[in-house]
Coordinates of C-alpha atoms in Angstrom, one line a residue:
X1 CA 8.2 19.2 -7.8
X2 CA 6.4 19.4 -10.6
X3 CA 5.6 16.9 -12.9
X4 CA 7.2 14.2 -14.1
X5 CA 7.4 11.6 -16.3
X6 CA 7.6 7.5 -14.2
X7 CA 6.9 4.1 -14.9
X8 CA 4.9 2.3 -12.8
X9 CA 6.1 -0.6 -11.8
X10 CA 9.6 1.4 -9.9
X11 CA 9.3 3.8 -8.1
X12 CA 13.4 5.1 -6.6
X13 CA 14.0 7.0 -3.2
X14 CA 13.8 10.3 -3.3
X15 CA 12.1 11.0 -5.3
X16 CA 14.6 10.6 -8.1
X17 CA 13.2 8.5 -11.2
X18 CA 14.2 7.3 -15.0
X19 CA 11.1 8.8 -17.3
X20 CA 8.7 6.4 -19.6
X21 CA 6.4 7.2 -21.9
X22 CA 3.1 4.3 -21.9
X23 CA 2.6 3.8 -25.7
X24 CA -0.7 4.7 -27.8
X25 CA -3.0 1.8 -27.3
X26 CA -32.2 1.7 -9.3
X27 CA -33.3 5.2 -7.4
X28 CA -33.7 2.9 -4.9
X29 CA -31.3 -0.3 -3.9
X30 CA -32.7 -3.4 -3.1
X31 CA -33.4 -4.2 0.1
X32 CA -32.0 -8.2 0.2
X33 CA -28.4 -6.3 -0.8
X34 CA -28.6 -3.2 1.4
X35 CA -29.0 -6.3 3.8
X36 CA -26.0 -8.0 2.9
X37 CA -24.1 -4.3 2.7
X38 CA -24.9 -4.0 6.2
X39 CA -23.7 -7.1 7.7
X40 CA -20.7 -7.5 5.6
X41 CA -21.2 -11.9 5.1
X42 CA -20.3 -13.8 1.9
X43 CA -22.4 -15.1 -0.4
X44 CA -22.5 -16.2 -3.2
X45 CA -21.4 -19.8 -4.4
X46 CA -18.6 -17.6 -6.7
X47 CA -17.2 -18.0 -2.9
X48 CA -18.0 -17.9 0.7
X49 CA -15.0 -17.8 2.4
X50 CA -15.1 -19.3 5.8
X51 CA -13.5 -16.6 9.4
X52 CA -11.6 -18.7 10.6
X53 CA -10.3 -19.6 7.0
X54 CA -9.0 -16.3 6.4
X55 CA -5.7 -16.3 8.0
X56 CA -4.6 -19.2 5.1
X57 CA -7.2 -18.0 2.6
X58 CA -6.6 -18.5 -0.9
X59 CA -2.9 -20.2 -2.3
X60 CA -2.1 -19.2 -4.8
X61 CA 1.3 -18.3 -6.8
X62 CA 3.2 -14.6 -7.4
X63 CA 1.1 -14.6 -10.9
X64 CA -2.3 -14.4 -8.8
X65 CA -4.1 -17.5 -10.2
X66 CA -5.4 -19.9 -7.7
X67 CA -4.0 -22.9 -6.7
X68 CA -7.3 -23.7 -4.2
X69 CA -8.9 -23.3 -1.3
X70 CA -7.6 -24.1 2.7
X71 CA -9.8 -24.3 5.5
X72 CA -13.1 -23.4 3.7
X73 CA -15.4 -25.0 4.6
X74 CA -18.2 -24.7 1.6
X75 CA -16.0 -24.5 -1.8
X76 CA -18.1 -24.6 -4.2
X77 CA -17.6 -21.8 -5.6
X78 CA -14.3 -23.2 -7.0
X79 CA -14.9 -27.1 -7.2
X80 CA -16.4 -28.0 -10.3
X81 CA -15.8 -24.6 -12.2
X82 CA -12.4 -25.2 -12.7
X83 CA -12.3 -24.3 -16.5
X84 CA -14.3 -21.2 -15.7
X85 CA -10.7 -19.6 -13.6
X86 CA -8.3 -20.2 -16.7
X87 CA -5.9 -17.7 -17.4
X88 CA -5.7 -17.0 -21.5
X89 CA -2.2 -16.9 -23.3
X90 CA -2.2 -12.8 -23.7
X91 CA 1.0 -13.4 -25.8
X92 CA -0.7 -14.9 -28.9
X93 CA -3.1 -11.8 -29.2
X94 CA -3.2 -9.3 -31.4
X95 CA -4.0 -5.8 -31.3
X96 CA -7.5 -5.3 -32.9
X97 CA -8.2 -3.5 -36.8
X98 CA -9.6 -1.1 -36.1
X99 CA -7.8 1.3 -33.0
X100 CA -9.3 4.9 -33.6
X101 CA -11.5 4.3 -30.4
X102 CA -8.9 4.7 -28.0
X103 CA -7.6 8.4 -27.1
X104 CA -4.4 9.3 -27.2
X105 CA -2.6 8.0 -25.0
X106 CA -0.5 10.3 -22.5
X107 CA 2.6 9.6 -20.3
X108 CA 0.9 9.0 -16.7
X109 CA 2.9 12.0 -14.4
X110 CA 3.2 12.3 -10.9
X111 CA 3.0 16.1 -9.6
X112 CA 3.7 17.2 -5.7
X113 CA 5.9 16.7 -3.6
X114 CA 9.0 14.5 -4.6
X115 CA 8.4 12.3 -1.8
X116 CA 5.1 10.3 -2.6
X117 CA 1.7 10.5 -1.2
X118 CA 0.4 13.3 0.6
X119 CA 0.3 16.5 -1.8
X120 CA 0.6 14.4 -5.2
X121 CA -1.5 13.3 -7.8
X122 CA -1.3 10.9 -10.7
X123 CA -2.4 11.9 -14.3
X124 CA -4.5 9.8 -15.4
X125 CA -4.8 8.9 -19.3
X126 CA -7.0 11.1 -20.0
X127 CA -5.6 14.2 -17.9
X128 CA -7.8 14.1 -14.8
X129 CA -5.9 14.3 -11.7
X130 CA -5.7 11.6 -9.2
X131 CA -4.6 11.8 -5.3
X132 CA -1.6 9.3 -5.4
X133 CA -2.9 8.7 -1.8
X134 CA -6.5 7.8 -0.4
X135 CA -8.6 6.4 1.9
X136 CA -10.7 3.1 1.7
X137 CA -15.2 3.9 3.3
X138 CA -15.8 0.4 3.5
X139 CA -17.3 -0.4 6.8
X140 CA -17.0 3.5 7.9
X141 CA -20.3 3.9 8.9
X142 CA -22.1 6.1 11.6
X143 CA -20.2 8.2 14.0
X144 CA -16.9 6.5 14.5
X145 CA -17.1 6.1 10.5
X146 CA -17.3 9.7 9.8
X147 CA -14.8 10.6 12.7
X148 CA -12.7 8.7 10.6
X149 CA -13.3 10.7 7.2
X150 CA -12.7 13.9 8.4
X151 CA -9.7 13.1 10.3
X152 CA -8.3 11.8 6.9
X153 CA -9.5 14.4 5.0
X154 CA -8.2 17.1 8.0
X155 CA -4.5 15.3 7.2
X156 CA -4.3 15.8 3.5
X157 CA -6.1 12.4 2.2
X158 CA -8.2 14.2 -0.8
X159 CA -9.5 10.2 -2.7
X160 CA -12.0 8.3 -0.2
X161 CA -13.2 5.2 -2.1
X162 CA -16.8 3.8 -2.0
X163 CA -19.2 1.4 -3.5
X164 CA -22.9 1.3 -3.7
X165 CA -22.7 -2.2 -2.1
X166 CA -20.3 -0.5 0.9
X167 CA -23.4 1.8 2.2
X168 CA -21.1 4.4 3.5
X169 CA -21.3 6.8 0.8
X170 CA -24.1 8.8 2.8
X171 CA -21.0 8.9 5.3
X172 CA -18.8 10.8 3.0
X173 CA -20.9 12.8 2.4
X174 CA -21.7 14.5 5.3
X175 CA -18.3 14.0 6.4
X176 CA -16.6 15.9 3.4
X177 CA -19.7 19.0 4.6
X178 CA -18.1 18.5 7.7
X179 CA -14.5 19.4 7.4
X180 CA -15.6 22.1 5.6
X181 CA -14.8 21.4 2.0
X182 CA -15.9 21.6 -1.2
X183 CA -17.2 18.7 -3.0
X184 CA -14.6 19.9 -5.8
X185 CA -11.2 19.2 -3.6
X186 CA -12.5 15.7 -2.8
X187 CA -11.6 12.8 -5.2
X188 CA -15.0 10.6 -4.9
X189 CA -14.6 7.0 -6.3
X190 CA -17.6 4.8 -6.2
X191 CA -18.5 1.3 -7.9
X192 CA -21.3 0.5 -9.5
X193 CA -23.6 -2.4 -7.7
X194 CA -22.9 -5.7 -9.1
X195 CA -26.7 -6.7 -9.9
X196 CA -27.5 -3.3 -12.0
X197 CA -24.9 -5.0 -15.1
X198 CA -28.6 -7.0 -15.6
X199 CA -29.8 -3.8 -17.5
X200 CA -29.0 0.0 -19.0
X201 CA -31.3 0.6 -16.6
X202 CA -30.3 -0.9 -13.5
X203 CA -27.0 0.1 -14.2
X204 CA -28.5 4.4 -14.4
X205 CA -30.5 3.4 -11.2
X206 CA -27.4 2.4 -9.7
X207 CA -25.2 5.3 -10.4
X208 CA -28.3 7.9 -9.7
X209 CA -28.0 6.3 -6.4
X210 CA -25.1 7.4 -5.3
X211 CA -25.2 11.0 -7.0
X212 CA -28.0 10.9 -4.8
X213 CA -26.2 9.4 -1.5
X214 CA -22.7 11.7 -2.3
X215 CA -24.7 14.9 -2.6
X216 CA -23.3 15.4 -5.7
X217 CA -24.2 15.9 -9.5
X218 CA -21.2 13.8 -10.5
X219 CA -18.7 11.0 -9.9
X220 CA -14.8 11.6 -10.1
X221 CA -14.2 7.9 -10.9
X222 CA -16.4 5.3 -11.2
X223 CA -16.0 1.7 -11.7
X224 CA -17.2 -1.9 -13.0
X225 CA -17.1 -3.7 -9.0
X226 CA -16.1 -7.1 -9.9
X227 CA -15.9 -8.8 -13.3
X228 CA -17.6 -11.5 -12.2
X229 CA -21.0 -9.3 -12.3
X230 CA -21.3 -10.7 -16.6
X231 CA -21.7 -8.3 -19.9
X232 CA -18.9 -7.0 -19.2
X233 CA -18.8 -5.2 -22.8
X234 CA -22.4 -3.8 -22.7
X235 CA -21.2 -2.5 -19.1
X236 CA -18.3 -1.1 -19.9
X237 CA -19.6 1.0 -22.5
X238 CA -22.5 2.1 -20.5
X239 CA -20.2 3.2 -18.4
X240 CA -18.0 5.0 -21.2
X241 CA -21.6 7.2 -22.1
X242 CA -22.4 8.5 -19.2
X243 CA -18.8 10.0 -19.0
X244 CA -19.8 11.5 -22.4
X245 CA -23.0 12.6 -20.5
X246 CA -21.0 14.5 -17.3
X247 CA -22.1 12.2 -14.9
X248 CA -19.0 10.4 -14.0
X249 CA -15.6 12.2 -14.8
X250 CA -12.8 8.7 -15.2
X251 CA -13.8 5.2 -16.2
X252 CA -12.1 2.3 -14.5
X253 CA -12.3 -1.7 -12.9
X254 CA -11.4 -3.7 -9.8
X255 CA -10.9 -6.9 -9.7
X256 CA -10.0 -7.1 -13.4
X257 CA -6.9 -9.6 -14.4
X258 CA -4.7 -9.6 -17.5
X259 CA -7.1 -12.0 -19.6
X260 CA -9.6 -9.9 -18.9
X261 CA -8.1 -6.2 -19.7
X262 CA -7.6 -8.1 -22.7
X263 CA -10.6 -8.8 -23.5
X264 CA -12.0 -5.6 -23.5
X265 CA -8.5 -4.0 -26.0
X266 CA -9.2 -7.1 -28.5
X267 CA -13.4 -6.0 -28.9
X268 CA -11.5 -2.9 -29.9
X269 CA -13.4 -0.5 -26.6
X270 CA -11.4 2.0 -24.9
X271 CA -9.3 0.3 -22.3
X272 CA -9.7 1.4 -18.1
X273 CA -7.9 4.6 -17.1
X274 CA -7.7 2.5 -13.7
X275 CA -7.7 -1.6 -12.4
X276 CA -8.0 -1.6 -8.8
X277 CA -6.7 -4.7 -7.2
X278 CA -6.3 -6.4 -4.5
X279 CA -1.8 -5.3 -4.3
X280 CA 0.5 -5.7 -1.9
X281 CA 4.3 -6.6 -0.9
X282 CA 2.3 -10.6 0.2
X283 CA 0.6 -10.3 -3.6
X284 CA 2.2 -8.0 -6.3
X285 CA 0.6 -9.8 -9.1
X286 CA 4.1 -8.5 -11.4
X287 CA 1.8 -9.8 -15.1
X288 CA -1.1 -7.4 -13.9
X289 CA 0.9 -4.6 -12.9
X290 CA 2.9 -4.8 -15.9
X291 CA 0.3 -5.4 -17.6
X292 CA -1.3 -1.6 -16.4
X293 CA 2.2 -0.1 -17.1
X294 CA 1.9 -0.9 -20.9
X295 CA -1.4 1.1 -21.7
X296 CA -1.1 3.6 -18.9
X297 CA -3.4 1.6 -16.1
X298 CA -3.2 3.1 -12.8
X299 CA -3.2 0.7 -10.3
X300 CA -5.4 1.6 -7.7
X301 CA -4.2 -0.9 -4.1
X302 CA -7.5 -2.4 -3.1
X303 CA -6.5 -3.8 1.1
X304 CA -2.6 -2.4 0.5
X305 CA -2.3 -4.3 4.0
X306 CA -3.7 -7.4 3.5
X307 CA -6.4 -6.9 6.3
X308 CA -3.1 -7.1 8.1
X309 CA -3.3 -11.0 8.4
X310 CA 1.0 -11.0 7.0
X311 CA 1.6 -8.8 10.2
X312 CA 3.8 -10.4 12.1
X313 CA 4.4 -13.3 10.2
X314 CA 7.2 -12.4 7.8
X315 CA 10.3 -10.7 6.4
X316 CA 8.3 -6.9 6.8
X317 CA 8.1 -7.3 10.4
X318 CA 12.1 -7.7 10.8
X319 CA 12.4 -4.9 8.7
X320 CA 9.9 -3.0 9.9
X321 CA 11.7 -3.2 13.4
X322 CA 15.2 -2.4 12.3
X323 CA 13.2 0.9 11.0
X324 CA 11.8 1.9 13.6
X325 CA 8.2 1.9 11.6
X326 CA 5.0 0.0 11.6
X327 CA 4.7 -2.5 8.8
X328 CA 1.8 -0.8 7.7
X329 CA 3.8 2.4 7.3
X330 CA 6.5 0.0 5.1
X331 CA 3.6 -1.5 3.0
X332 CA 1.9 1.7 2.4
X333 CA 5.4 3.6 1.4
X334 CA 6.0 0.3 -0.7
X335 CA 3.2 0.5 -3.3
X336 CA 3.6 4.3 -3.8
X337 CA 7.0 4.1 -4.2
X338 CA 6.1 1.3 -6.9
X339 CA 4.1 4.6 -8.1
X340 CA 0.8 2.9 -6.9
X341 CA -2.6 4.6 -5.6
X342 CA -3.0 2.6 -2.5
X343 CA -6.5 3.8 -0.3
X344 CA -5.9 1.6 3.0
X345 CA -9.0 1.2 5.6
X346 CA -9.2 2.2 8.8
X347 CA -12.2 3.5 11.6
X348 CA -9.7 4.4 14.3
X349 CA -8.1 8.2 13.6
X350 CA -4.8 7.8 14.8
X351 CA -4.5 4.9 12.3
X352 CA -5.8 7.1 9.9
X353 CA -2.6 9.3 10.2
X354 CA -0.3 6.6 10.8
X355 CA -1.6 4.9 7.3
X356 CA 0.3 8.1 5.2
X357 CA 3.6 6.6 5.8
X358 CA 4.7 9.8 6.4
X359 CA 8.2 11.3 7.0
X360 CA 10.6 8.5 5.1
X361 CA 11.9 6.3 2.2
X362 CA 12.8 3.0 1.4
X363 CA 15.8 2.2 -0.1
X364 CA 16.5 0.3 -3.6
X365 CA 18.1 -2.7 -1.4
X366 CA 15.1 -1.7 0.9
X367 CA 11.9 -2.6 -2.3
X368 CA 14.5 -5.1 -3.6
X369 CA 14.5 -6.8 -0.2
X370 CA 10.3 -6.5 -0.1
X371 CA 9.6 -8.0 -3.7
X372 CA 11.1 -11.5 -2.1
X373 CA 7.9 -11.3 0.5
X374 CA 5.6 -11.6 -2.7
X375 CA 3.9 -15.7 -2.5
X376 CA 0.5 -14.3 -3.9
X377 CA -1.4 -14.3 -0.3
X378 CA -4.9 -13.0 -0.9
X379 CA -6.4 -11.4 1.5
X380 CA -9.3 -10.7 0.1
X381 CA -11.5 -13.8 -0.5
X382 CA -14.5 -13.1 -2.2
X383 CA -13.7 -10.5 -4.9
X384 CA -9.6 -11.3 -5.7
X385 CA -9.9 -14.9 -7.5
X386 CA -12.1 -13.3 -9.8
X387 CA -9.4 -12.1 -11.8
X388 CA -8.5 -14.9 -13.0
X389 CA -12.0 -15.8 -14.7
X390 CA -12.0 -16.4 -18.4
X391 CA -13.3 -13.6 -20.8
X392 CA -15.7 -16.0 -22.8
X393 CA -18.1 -16.5 -19.3
X394 CA -17.3 -12.4 -18.3
X395 CA -17.8 -10.7 -22.3
X396 CA -21.6 -10.9 -22.7
X397 CA -23.4 -13.4 -20.6
X398 CA -23.9 -12.9 -16.5
X399 CA -21.9 -15.8 -15.3
X400 CA -24.0 -16.8 -12.5
X401 CA -26.3 -14.2 -10.2
X402 CA -25.5 -14.7 -7.5

């Protein structure tokens, strides 16, 4: 118990770890967007991923770099645009001359029980505390969705992730009330509507819509949903402004890669406190998570179970059988012991409880064994590849209206 400094990239079993300090460094949503949200259909020329090909997904290297699409009936998301999916040589970059815009960085710390997970919080760079385990809010609609959220809250979850695009913000507000919890006890993360990157008025309208849906006057963590939305420098500056106005407590990004994070840093802008990105045992992104560690950015794991698409297909199934645990439990425990913030999603209350991954630790040998699972597999075939979009494409303009 208590507060300790820990390295993001490794978290030893039983709560023992080596300390490491980080260096200084619309009032209404468009009906067509709401319709797309409800149907959860992949749209746009940036990545129409066929459901039938989801198991194959995208072949990528462990670093996350895209090689090619497999089984996608329409590969226009990448074909003919290979120049857009390049990585920059970040090693050659020099820091901006003026670092005064960056707040004094503090070491990331975990507080709570010795075993990472429920009941633990991580202190973000500016001092806010984020629960280490959360519930993904996408798809948690209607009565079933509210039941799953209430079950999570009653089990001790205190972080819920959502987005205006998910169309579940109202369910989350209602579920917090149903669970009898005050708003201040639940850490809510939501995301800017991608089409709102068009102007400051649209950004503010998107946030107002989220605040009304969530029945609150502030958001704990507000994220840029995807770099492909464009005008990142301008929109990121607006998010910092919204934080200063007290409408959001912390700000971050989602689906960003090293090149895009470096782009923000080289522009002299404050670094995000959180990057929500698809990281799991089959896609470990060591280059991205190492960059997070260097700059004091929390890794929030979107799709920490790879949407179940690798279950029964790797050595994790064997290890789960040996330990008498589910593959889901092992994948989430791996994320927690790495010092990440996983946000598994389920509309099944029983699975929500199992996803807490309580009551066991993974040994160093087991963590090493799980490191060998990394194949770069992407389960989110529309959003995840965007972390390789060239910074020049998204920094100052909107690359494509979709």
